[in-house]
Coordinates of C-alpha atoms in Angstrom, one line a residue:
M1 CA 50.4 -157.0 204.7
R2 CA 49.9 -160.7 203.4
K3 CA 48.3 -159.2 200.4
E4 CA 50.8 -156.9 199.5
T5 CA 53.7 -159.3 199.9
T6 CA 51.4 -161.4 197.7
I7 CA 51.3 -158.6 195.2
W8 CA 55.1 -158.1 195.4
I9 CA 55.5 -161.6 194.7
R10 CA 53.8 -161.7 191.8
V11 CA 55.2 -158.3 190.4
C12 CA 58.7 -160.1 190.9
V13 CA 57.8 -163.3 189.1
H14 CA 56.6 -161.4 186.5
L15 CA 59.6 -159.3 185.9
L16 CA 61.7 -162.5 185.7
L17 CA 59.5 -163.9 183.2
C18 CA 60.0 -160.6 181.0
I19 CA 63.5 -160.1 181.5
T20 CA 64.0 -163.9 180.7
L21 CA 62.0 -163.8 177.4
G22 CA 63.7 -160.7 176.1
V23 CA 67.0 -161.8 176.9
Q24 CA 66.3 -165.2 174.6
S25 CA 64.8 -163.5 171.9
S26 CA 67.7 -160.9 171.7
E27 CA 70.0 -163.4 171.7
F28 CA 68.3 -165.2 169.0
G29 CA 68.3 -162.1 167.0
N30 CA 71.9 -161.4 167.8
T31 CA 72.7 -164.8 166.2
V32 CA 71.1 -164.3 162.8
T33 CA 72.6 -161.1 162.9
D34 CA 75.8 -162.1 163.4
D35 CA 75.8 -164.9 161.1
I36 CA 74.7 -162.5 158.5
T37 CA 77.8 -160.2 159.1
R38 CA 80.0 -163.1 159.2
I39 CA 79.1 -164.2 155.6
S40 CA 79.2 -160.8 154.6
L41 CA 82.8 -160.4 156.1
L42 CA 83.8 -163.5 154.3
K43 CA 82.2 -162.1 151.1
Q44 CA 84.5 -158.8 151.3
N45 CA 87.9 -161.0 152.2
I46 CA 87.8 -163.7 150.1
P47 CA 88.4 -162.9 146.1
K48 CA 85.6 -163.0 144.3
D49 CA 87.0 -165.1 141.6
Y50 CA 88.0 -167.6 144.1
K51 CA 86.6 -171.5 143.5
I52 CA 85.6 -173.4 146.6
P53 CA 85.0 -177.1 146.3
V54 CA 81.5 -178.3 147.5
T55 CA 79.4 -181.3 147.6
Y56 CA 76.1 -181.0 147.5
V57 CA 72.6 -182.2 147.0
P58 CA 69.8 -179.7 145.2
K59 CA 66.8 -178.4 146.9
E60 CA 64.7 -180.0 144.6
V61 CA 66.0 -183.1 145.1
G62 CA 66.7 -183.4 148.6
G63 CA 63.0 -181.8 149.4
M64 CA 62.4 -182.0 153.5
C65 CA 65.8 -183.9 153.7
W66 CA 67.9 -181.2 152.0
V67 CA 69.3 -179.7 155.4
A68 CA 70.3 -183.2 156.6
L69 CA 71.8 -184.5 153.0
N70 CA 74.1 -181.3 152.7
V71 CA 74.9 -180.4 156.4
F72 CA 78.0 -183.0 157.0
H73 CA 79.9 -182.1 153.1
L74 CA 79.2 -178.7 153.9
E75 CA 80.8 -178.8 156.9
L76 CA 83.8 -180.6 155.5
S77 CA 83.7 -178.0 152.6
L78 CA 84.5 -175.0 155.4
R79 CA 86.6 -177.0 156.9
G80 CA 89.0 -177.3 153.7
L81 CA 88.2 -173.4 153.7
A82 CA 89.8 -172.8 156.9
D83 CA 92.6 -174.5 156.1
K84 CA 93.5 -172.3 153.8
F85 CA 93.9 -169.3 156.3
G86 CA 96.5 -168.9 159.1
S87 CA 95.7 -169.4 162.4
I88 CA 95.1 -165.7 163.3
S89 CA 93.3 -164.9 160.7
S90 CA 89.7 -163.1 161.2
N91 CA 88.4 -165.5 158.0
K92 CA 89.4 -168.5 159.9
Y93 CA 87.8 -167.3 163.0
N94 CA 84.5 -166.7 161.2
I95 CA 84.5 -170.3 159.1
S96 CA 85.1 -171.6 162.6
I97 CA 81.9 -170.2 164.1
L98 CA 79.9 -171.3 161.0
I99 CA 81.5 -174.7 161.5
E100 CA 80.6 -174.8 165.1
M101 CA 76.7 -174.2 164.1
L102 CA 77.1 -176.9 161.8
K103 CA 78.3 -179.2 164.2
E104 CA 75.4 -178.4 166.2
T105 CA 72.7 -178.6 163.7
R106 CA 74.3 -182.4 162.8
Y107 CA 74.2 -183.3 166.5
H108 CA 70.4 -183.3 166.8
M109 CA 70.2 -185.4 163.4
K110 CA 70.1 -189.4 163.6
N111 CA 71.0 -192.1 160.9
L112 CA 73.0 -189.3 158.6
E113 CA 74.9 -192.1 157.1
A114 CA 72.5 -194.0 156.1
I115 CA 70.3 -191.1 154.6
T116 CA 73.4 -189.8 152.6
Y117 CA 74.1 -193.4 151.5
D118 CA 70.6 -193.9 150.0
F119 CA 71.3 -190.0 147.7
E120 CA 74.9 -191.1 147.1
C121 CA 73.7 -191.1 143.6
H122 CA 72.2 -188.0 143.9
Y123 CA 75.3 -185.7 145.0
R124 CA 77.6 -183.1 142.7
N125 CA 80.8 -181.9 143.0
E126 CA 81.4 -178.7 141.5
Q127 CA 83.4 -175.3 142.3
W128 CA 81.4 -172.5 143.1
Q129 CA 83.0 -168.8 143.3
T130 CA 82.6 -166.8 146.6
G131 CA 79.4 -164.9 146.3
H132 CA 77.6 -168.0 145.0
Y133 CA 79.2 -170.0 147.7
F134 CA 78.2 -168.3 150.4
H135 CA 74.9 -167.7 149.2
F136 CA 74.5 -171.2 149.7
V137 CA 75.6 -171.3 153.3
E138 CA 73.4 -168.3 154.3
D139 CA 70.5 -170.0 152.6
F140 CA 71.4 -173.4 154.7
L141 CA 71.7 -171.8 157.9
K142 CA 68.3 -170.0 157.3
T143 CA 66.6 -173.5 156.5
A144 CA 68.4 -175.3 159.3
R145 CA 66.6 -172.9 162.1
L146 CA 63.5 -173.8 160.5
N147 CA 63.7 -177.4 159.9
R148 CA 65.9 -178.6 162.8
D149 CA 64.0 -182.0 163.0
L150 CA 65.2 -184.6 160.9
P151 CA 62.0 -186.2 158.8
E152 CA 61.2 -189.5 159.3
E153 CA 61.2 -190.9 155.8
C154 CA 63.9 -189.6 153.2
D155 CA 62.7 -191.4 150.0
P156 CA 65.4 -190.7 147.2
P157 CA 64.2 -190.4 144.0
P158 CA 65.9 -192.3 141.2
C159 CA 68.9 -192.0 140.2
P160 CA 70.0 -190.4 137.0
T161 CA 70.3 -192.1 134.1
A162 CA 74.0 -191.6 132.3
T163 CA 73.4 -190.4 128.7
M164 CA 75.0 -192.3 126.2
D165 CA 76.8 -190.2 123.2
T166 CA 75.4 -191.6 120.2
T167 CA 78.2 -192.1 117.4
I168 CA 78.9 -188.6 115.8
I169 CA 79.1 -188.0 112.2
T170 CA 81.4 -184.8 111.1
Q171 CA 80.2 -183.7 107.8
Y172 CA 82.8 -181.5 106.4
P173 CA 81.7 -178.7 104.0
T174 CA 81.7 -179.1 100.3
S175 CA 82.1 -176.0 98.0
G176 CA 81.5 -175.9 94.3
N177 CA 82.1 -179.5 92.7
E178 CA 84.4 -180.8 95.3
P179 CA 83.3 -184.3 96.1
L180 CA 82.2 -185.3 99.4
R181 CA 84.8 -186.9 101.3
F182 CA 83.7 -190.1 103.8
L183 CA 87.3 -190.0 105.4
P184 CA 89.3 -186.8 106.1
E185 CA 92.0 -185.9 103.4
V186 CA 94.9 -187.1 105.5
V187 CA 93.6 -190.7 106.2
E188 CA 92.9 -191.1 102.5
R189 CA 96.4 -190.0 101.8
S190 CA 97.8 -192.2 104.4
L191 CA 95.7 -195.5 102.8
L192 CA 96.7 -194.7 99.5
S193 CA 100.4 -195.0 100.6
L194 CA 100.3 -198.3 102.2
L195 CA 98.4 -199.8 99.1
V196 CA 101.7 -198.8 97.2
I197 CA 103.9 -201.5 99.1
P198 CA 101.6 -204.5 98.3
I199 CA 101.3 -203.1 94.8
A200 CA 104.8 -203.1 94.1
A201 CA 105.4 -206.4 95.8
V202 CA 103.5 -208.0 93.2
V203 CA 104.8 -206.5 90.1
F204 CA 108.8 -207.4 91.5
L205 CA 107.5 -211.2 92.3
F206 CA 105.5 -211.1 88.8
A207 CA 108.6 -209.8 86.9
W208 CA 111.4 -211.9 89.0
K209 CA 109.0 -215.2 87.9
V210 CA 109.1 -214.2 84.5
S211 CA 113.2 -213.9 84.1
C212 CA 114.0 -216.7 86.5
P213 CA 111.9 -220.1 84.8
L214 CA 111.6 -223.0 87.3
T215 CA 113.9 -226.1 87.1
Q216 CA 113.4 -229.4 87.2
S217 CA 115.4 -229.5 90.2
T218 CA 112.9 -227.2 92.0
T219 CA 115.7 -224.7 92.4
L220 CA 115.3 -221.2 90.6
K221 CA 118.0 -220.2 88.1
C222 CA 117.9 -216.8 87.2
S223 CA 118.7 -216.3 83.7
K224 CA 121.0 -214.4 82.9

């Protein structure tokens, strides 16, 4: 009797374990499937040429810290997108689910503010079309599931240096025997017109001095 009771207890324990593991695995599978379904629906419902603003750090720059560097800014981007839809919109609901996933991911990470500050010069502000944007969201969620823990060290690479523009020399095409112009034709005409004024003034003063001799009383008297 005791042996039969022990056997039944073992069978019940194994059965409960199998049921628990089966439920957990099915929940995980459904979560992944639901994410892909929601993203696919959003791609279909939002116009393809719609530009969605996003601030991000590229994968090749963020490395192992890529998820931590993008989780907060991606959440802000999705919130801004959700505000474009009405309260009863299915798009708003699906986006809100994605936002909750990002909040949960962010909850398990520490020192995000310090890491974000260290990589500040590597963030890019762009506007992506719908397909590109949600491909980024899907890639982020998949990567976040594989890397839930924040690395101990996130060392940023050197900030990109702004390239200084050198002086641009515009070469105007010449044809035949036309001389090479160092200045645009309009500028040359303007300079020539400005030169006419001082030349005319010099000629006027010279003519006036010849016709008006200087007297001893230092007054100028024009001869009639």
